[in-house]
Amino acid sequence: MPRLSEVIAALENLWPAERAESWDAVGTVVGEPDQEVSRVLFAVDPVQEIVDEAVKLGAGLLVTHHPLYLRGTTTVAASTFKGRVVHTLIKNDIALHVAHTNADTADPGVSDALAGALDLRVVRPLVPDPHDPAGRRGLGRVCEPEHPLTVRELAARAAERLPATAQGIRVAGDPEAIVRTVAVSGGSGDGLFDHVRAAGVDAFLTADLRHHPVSEFSADRARGPLALLDAAHWATEWPWCELAAAQLDEISDRHGWDLRVHVSKTVTDPWTAHAASTPTSDTMGAPN
């Protein structure tokens, strides 16, 4: 049975902390280096229901994509929801390790997992890491489907293959346009529009797309049509948990650790319901 420090060293080799963005908060948040670990749970969010799942599972290590403390704090009091998470982890001898932007740009990383879930072949990074001579690391991925498909078909595939959420998949652009190349980026992606345009793809699938950036991007027809597909943030990043778990499984087998590695299927997307608008024959616009 490995010690926590050994497992963390393996995770740091997969996702080195120095490759995280300067504003990020990655690495080990809670954990005793010499404690033994037999079970590991992967999840997107370090929220109480995930921690409770780790307790029930008997996990000694919880690995999440999102940080628990991304900004400074002055308290870990159990009266706060993040403090309660810390107290529960420590009381139950569960370590917490975070791989965020260092997992986004890894090879393979978050967007590779997203592309794999959608059965897309990865061609190259959308925003290459200039420090990677092999040209494989970086943010987002430029991909190709096995056969051309319409935007509508791509959206349907995403709705079917990604974990179900209240949001589903939103589309901006012509649903019948043909997609031969598509960029994907797990998590918030409207800051990548310039890179998407430069990549010359037919569609971009990501999350957290906002009204004004999408409106301006869609209105820029002089640079050609390009469809946008907006999925739930959590749903675009959850496939990474399965990829990361498989990577740790392989490491465990290689070292003879006999770790039991699990992936949480608990939906921690914050949106819980969706009411579709009802089409009307009134074409005069929105009500006052």
Short mmCIF file of C-alpha atoms in Angstrom, two decimals:
data_model
loop_
_atom_site.label_atom_id
_atom_site.label_comp_id
_atom_site.label_asym_id
_atom_site.label_seq_id
_atom_site.Cartn_x
_atom_site.Cartn_y
_atom_site.Cartn_z
CA MET A 1 0.00 0.00 0.00
CA PRO A 2 1.60 3.31 -1.04
CA ARG A 3 2.05 6.35 1.15
CA LEU A 4 0.27 9.55 0.21
CA SER A 5 3.58 11.19 -0.68
CA GLU A 6 4.26 8.47 -3.28
CA VAL A 7 0.85 8.86 -4.91
CA ILE A 8 1.14 12.64 -4.91
CA ALA A 9 4.57 12.40 -6.55
CA ALA A 10 3.00 10.33 -9.34
CA LEU A 11 0.18 12.87 -9.78
CA GLU A 12 2.67 15.75 -9.84
CA ASN A 13 4.54 13.94 -12.59
CA LEU A 14 1.32 13.81 -14.64
CA TRP A 15 0.35 17.42 -13.89
CA PRO A 16 3.36 19.43 -12.65
CA ALA A 17 2.29 22.34 -10.47
CA GLU A 18 4.66 24.69 -12.29
CA ARG A 19 2.54 24.32 -15.44
CA ALA A 20 -0.49 25.83 -13.73
CA GLU A 21 -1.47 29.44 -14.42
CA SER A 22 0.02 31.96 -11.99
CA TRP A 23 -3.43 32.78 -10.55
CA ASP A 24 -4.31 29.12 -9.94
CA ALA A 25 -4.25 27.14 -6.68
CA VAL A 26 -3.19 23.56 -7.36
CA GLY A 27 -1.49 20.81 -5.43
CA THR A 28 -2.19 19.16 -2.09
CA VAL A 29 -4.61 21.07 0.12
CA VAL A 30 -5.03 18.57 2.97
CA GLY A 31 -3.13 15.39 3.78
CA GLU A 32 -0.48 13.71 5.92
CA PRO A 33 2.43 12.65 3.64
CA ASP A 34 3.12 9.39 5.52
CA GLN A 35 -0.46 8.14 5.62
CA GLU A 36 -1.20 5.02 3.59
CA VAL A 37 -3.65 5.22 0.70
CA SER A 38 -5.72 2.31 -0.62
CA ARG A 39 -8.60 4.09 -2.38
CA VAL A 40 -8.68 7.25 -4.49
CA LEU A 41 -11.75 9.16 -5.68
CA PHE A 42 -11.69 11.54 -8.66
CA ALA A 43 -14.29 14.33 -9.06
CA VAL A 44 -14.65 17.76 -10.61
CA ASP A 45 -15.70 19.77 -7.55
CA PRO A 46 -14.43 19.62 -3.92
CA VAL A 47 -17.91 20.17 -2.47
CA GLN A 48 -19.43 18.59 0.63
CA GLU A 49 -21.44 15.91 -1.18
CA ILE A 50 -18.27 14.71 -2.93
CA VAL A 51 -16.36 14.67 0.36
CA ASP A 52 -19.21 12.72 1.97
CA GLU A 53 -18.97 10.26 -0.93
CA ALA A 54 -15.24 9.88 -0.27
CA VAL A 55 -15.97 9.19 3.41
CA LYS A 56 -18.56 6.54 2.52
CA LEU A 57 -16.17 4.96 0.01
CA GLY A 58 -13.34 4.82 2.51
CA ALA A 59 -11.05 6.82 0.22
CA GLY A 60 -7.74 8.08 1.55
CA LEU A 61 -7.32 10.59 -1.25
CA LEU A 62 -9.74 12.82 -3.15
CA VAL A 63 -8.45 14.33 -6.40
CA THR A 64 -10.49 17.17 -7.87
CA HIS A 65 -10.15 19.37 -10.91
CA HIS A 66 -11.45 22.54 -9.30
CA PRO A 67 -9.57 24.13 -6.40
CA LEU A 68 -11.13 24.37 -2.96
CA TYR A 69 -9.48 27.72 -2.20
CA LEU A 70 -8.78 29.71 -5.33
CA ARG A 71 -8.63 33.02 -3.45
CA GLY A 72 -7.26 33.90 -0.05
CA THR A 73 -9.17 33.11 3.11
CA THR A 74 -8.86 33.91 6.79
CA THR A 75 -10.82 30.97 8.19
CA VAL A 76 -11.46 27.26 7.89
CA ALA A 77 -14.23 27.39 10.48
CA ALA A 78 -16.70 24.53 10.11
CA SER A 79 -19.48 27.10 10.06
CA THR A 80 -18.40 27.98 6.49
CA PHE A 81 -19.08 25.47 3.72
CA LYS A 82 -15.43 25.26 2.65
CA GLY A 83 -14.30 25.02 6.26
CA ARG A 84 -16.72 22.16 6.77
CA VAL A 85 -15.14 20.40 3.80
CA VAL A 86 -11.69 20.77 5.38
CA HIS A 87 -12.92 19.53 8.78
CA THR A 88 -14.60 16.49 7.22
CA LEU A 89 -11.48 15.62 5.23
CA ILE A 90 -9.15 15.88 8.22
CA LYS A 91 -11.45 14.03 10.62
CA ASN A 92 -11.66 11.12 8.18
CA ASP A 93 -7.97 11.06 7.17
CA ILE A 94 -8.76 11.99 3.57
CA ALA A 95 -6.23 13.98 1.58
CA LEU A 96 -7.28 16.48 -1.09
CA HIS A 97 -5.18 17.14 -4.19
CA VAL A 98 -6.09 19.58 -6.98
CA ALA A 99 -5.06 19.48 -10.66
CA HIS A 100 -6.66 22.43 -12.46
CA THR A 101 -5.01 24.47 -15.23
CA ASN A 102 -2.00 22.13 -15.10
CA ALA A 103 -4.42 19.34 -16.12
CA ASP A 104 -6.07 21.57 -18.74
CA THR A 105 -2.85 21.87 -20.73
CA ALA A 106 -1.45 18.40 -20.06
CA ASP A 107 -0.86 15.70 -22.66
CA PRO A 108 -3.32 14.08 -22.35
CA GLY A 109 -5.46 16.64 -20.57
CA VAL A 110 -8.98 17.87 -19.99
CA SER A 111 -9.70 18.70 -23.63
CA ASP A 112 -8.31 15.37 -24.84
CA ALA A 113 -10.81 13.66 -22.57
CA LEU A 114 -13.60 15.89 -23.89
CA ALA A 115 -12.64 15.09 -27.50
CA GLY A 116 -12.54 11.38 -26.66
CA ALA A 117 -16.01 11.49 -25.15
CA LEU A 118 -17.29 13.02 -28.40
CA ASP A 119 -15.40 10.51 -30.57
CA LEU A 120 -13.29 13.26 -32.17
CA ARG A 121 -9.73 12.75 -33.37
CA VAL A 122 -7.30 15.23 -31.84
CA VAL A 123 -5.15 17.01 -34.43
CA ARG A 124 -3.27 19.56 -32.32
CA PRO A 125 -3.61 21.94 -29.35
CA LEU A 126 -5.77 25.00 -29.91
CA VAL A 127 -3.30 27.17 -27.95
CA PRO A 128 0.06 25.33 -27.99
CA ASP A 129 2.34 25.43 -24.96
CA PRO A 130 5.46 27.25 -26.22
CA HIS A 131 7.58 25.24 -23.76
CA ASP A 132 6.58 21.89 -25.28
CA PRO A 133 8.95 20.99 -28.14
CA ALA A 134 6.70 18.08 -29.14
CA GLY A 135 3.79 20.48 -29.72
CA ARG A 136 1.27 18.28 -27.89
CA ARG A 137 0.57 20.23 -24.71
CA GLY A 138 -1.58 23.33 -24.59
CA LEU A 139 -5.05 24.69 -23.97
CA GLY A 140 -7.97 23.24 -25.95
CA ARG A 141 -7.75 20.90 -28.90
CA VAL A 142 -8.42 21.13 -32.65
CA CYS A 143 -10.20 17.96 -33.74
CA GLU A 144 -11.84 16.16 -36.63
CA PRO A 145 -14.90 13.90 -36.61
CA GLU A 146 -14.55 10.57 -38.40
CA HIS A 147 -17.03 11.82 -41.00
CA PRO A 148 -18.41 15.33 -41.63
CA LEU A 149 -21.58 16.05 -39.68
CA THR A 150 -23.94 18.95 -39.20
CA VAL A 151 -23.85 21.30 -36.26
CA ARG A 152 -27.19 19.83 -35.18
CA GLU A 153 -25.70 16.32 -35.24
CA LEU A 154 -22.65 17.45 -33.29
CA ALA A 155 -24.87 19.06 -30.66
CA ALA A 156 -26.96 15.88 -30.43
CA ARG A 157 -23.79 13.82 -30.01
CA ALA A 158 -22.60 16.10 -27.21
CA ALA A 159 -25.99 15.90 -25.48
CA GLU A 160 -25.84 12.11 -25.70
CA ARG A 161 -22.19 11.51 -24.80
CA LEU A 162 -21.58 14.10 -22.09
CA PRO A 163 -23.11 13.68 -18.62
CA ALA A 164 -26.70 14.91 -18.52
CA THR A 165 -27.23 18.39 -17.06
CA ALA A 166 -30.15 20.79 -16.83
CA GLN A 167 -28.60 23.04 -19.44
CA GLY A 168 -28.00 20.51 -22.18
CA ILE A 169 -26.29 21.96 -25.27
CA ARG A 170 -26.94 25.46 -26.65
CA VAL A 171 -26.05 26.35 -30.24
CA ALA A 172 -25.23 29.67 -31.89
CA GLY A 173 -25.07 29.46 -35.69
CA ASP A 174 -26.64 27.50 -38.52
CA PRO A 175 -27.70 24.06 -37.20
CA GLU A 176 -27.39 22.60 -40.70
CA ALA A 177 -23.86 23.87 -41.38
CA ILE A 178 -21.31 21.14 -42.08
CA VAL A 179 -18.59 20.47 -39.51
CA ARG A 180 -15.31 19.00 -40.75
CA THR A 181 -13.11 20.47 -38.02
CA VAL A 182 -14.05 21.43 -34.49
CA ALA A 183 -12.21 23.03 -31.57
CA VAL A 184 -13.01 21.88 -28.04
CA SER A 185 -12.02 23.28 -24.68
CA GLY A 186 -13.23 21.97 -21.35
CA GLY A 187 -14.50 24.65 -18.99
CA SER A 188 -14.93 28.37 -19.74
CA GLY A 189 -13.96 29.09 -23.34
CA ASP A 190 -15.11 32.46 -24.64
CA GLY A 191 -11.67 33.90 -23.94
CA LEU A 192 -10.33 31.68 -26.73
CA PHE A 193 -12.35 33.14 -29.61
CA ASP A 194 -9.33 34.69 -31.33
CA HIS A 195 -7.53 31.35 -31.28
CA VAL A 196 -10.63 29.59 -32.57
CA ARG A 197 -10.88 32.00 -35.52
CA ALA A 198 -7.19 31.56 -36.25
CA ALA A 199 -7.55 27.76 -36.22
CA GLY A 200 -10.00 27.92 -39.14
CA VAL A 201 -12.41 25.38 -37.63
CA ASP A 202 -16.10 25.02 -38.44
CA ALA A 203 -17.34 24.83 -34.83
CA PHE A 204 -16.23 25.39 -31.25
CA LEU A 205 -17.58 23.40 -28.31
CA THR A 206 -16.88 24.70 -24.81
CA ALA A 207 -18.76 26.03 -21.75
CA ASP A 208 -19.82 29.23 -19.97
CA LEU A 209 -20.39 31.23 -23.16
CA ARG A 210 -21.70 34.72 -22.37
CA HIS A 211 -24.17 36.82 -24.32
CA HIS A 212 -22.00 39.73 -25.46
CA PRO A 213 -18.90 37.77 -26.56
CA VAL A 214 -21.10 35.29 -28.44
CA SER A 215 -23.15 38.07 -30.03
CA GLU A 216 -20.05 39.90 -31.22
CA PHE A 217 -18.35 36.72 -32.37
CA SER A 218 -21.42 35.57 -34.32
CA ALA A 219 -21.90 39.01 -35.90
CA ASP A 220 -18.38 39.00 -37.33
CA ARG A 221 -19.51 37.38 -40.58
CA ALA A 222 -16.71 39.01 -42.58
CA ARG A 223 -14.42 36.36 -41.09
CA GLY A 224 -16.72 33.51 -42.05
CA PRO A 225 -19.45 31.52 -40.27
CA LEU A 226 -18.51 29.44 -37.27
CA ALA A 227 -20.93 27.61 -34.97
CA LEU A 228 -20.64 27.78 -31.19
CA LEU A 229 -21.81 24.96 -28.94
CA ASP A 230 -22.20 25.73 -25.25
CA ALA A 231 -22.32 22.85 -22.78
CA ALA A 232 -22.39 22.88 -18.97
CA HIS A 233 -18.99 23.64 -17.40
CA TRP A 234 -19.09 20.55 -15.18
CA ALA A 235 -20.09 18.28 -18.07
CA THR A 236 -17.17 19.33 -20.28
CA GLU A 237 -14.66 18.61 -17.52
CA TRP A 238 -16.08 15.40 -16.03
CA PRO A 239 -14.60 13.13 -18.76
CA TRP A 240 -11.16 14.12 -17.47
CA CYS A 241 -11.94 12.32 -14.21
CA GLU A 242 -12.20 9.01 -16.09
CA LEU A 243 -9.02 9.74 -18.04
CA ALA A 244 -7.11 10.71 -14.89
CA ALA A 245 -8.37 7.65 -13.01
CA ALA A 246 -7.17 5.41 -15.84
CA GLN A 247 -3.76 7.08 -15.73
CA LEU A 248 -3.45 6.47 -11.98
CA ASP A 249 -4.67 2.88 -12.43
CA GLU A 250 -1.82 2.28 -14.88
CA ILE A 251 0.71 3.78 -12.48
CA SER A 252 -0.66 1.66 -9.64
CA ASP A 253 -0.31 -1.52 -11.69
CA ARG A 254 3.22 -0.59 -12.72
CA HIS A 255 4.29 -0.02 -9.10
CA GLY A 256 2.29 -2.92 -7.64
CA TRP A 257 0.32 -0.57 -5.40
CA ASP A 258 -3.05 -2.29 -5.77
CA LEU A 259 -4.87 1.03 -5.48
CA ARG A 260 -8.63 1.05 -5.94
CA VAL A 261 -9.42 4.08 -8.09
CA HIS A 262 -12.95 5.43 -8.41
CA VAL A 263 -14.70 8.19 -10.36
CA SER A 264 -17.60 10.05 -8.77
CA LYS A 265 -20.75 10.05 -10.85
CA THR A 266 -22.42 12.58 -8.55
CA VAL A 267 -23.64 15.55 -10.59
CA THR A 268 -22.27 18.70 -9.01
CA ASP A 269 -23.32 21.05 -11.79
CA PRO A 270 -25.06 23.86 -9.86
CA TRP A 271 -27.99 24.16 -12.28
CA THR A 272 -30.78 21.77 -11.32
CA ALA A 273 -33.65 22.38 -13.75
CA HIS A 274 -34.41 23.78 -17.19
CA ALA A 275 -37.69 25.10 -18.60
CA ALA A 276 -37.67 25.40 -22.38
CA SER A 277 -39.25 28.50 -23.88
CA THR A 278 -42.59 27.92 -25.60
CA PRO A 279 -42.57 28.98 -29.27
CA THR A 280 -45.34 31.42 -30.26
CA SER A 281 -46.65 32.81 -33.54
CA ASP A 282 -45.94 36.34 -32.33
CA THR A 283 -42.87 37.60 -34.21
CA MET A 284 -42.97 41.10 -32.72
CA GLY A 285 -40.28 40.36 -30.16
CA ALA A 286 -40.07 39.92 -26.44
CA PRO A 287 -42.82 41.19 -24.13
CA ASN A 288 -42.33 44.49 -22.28
#
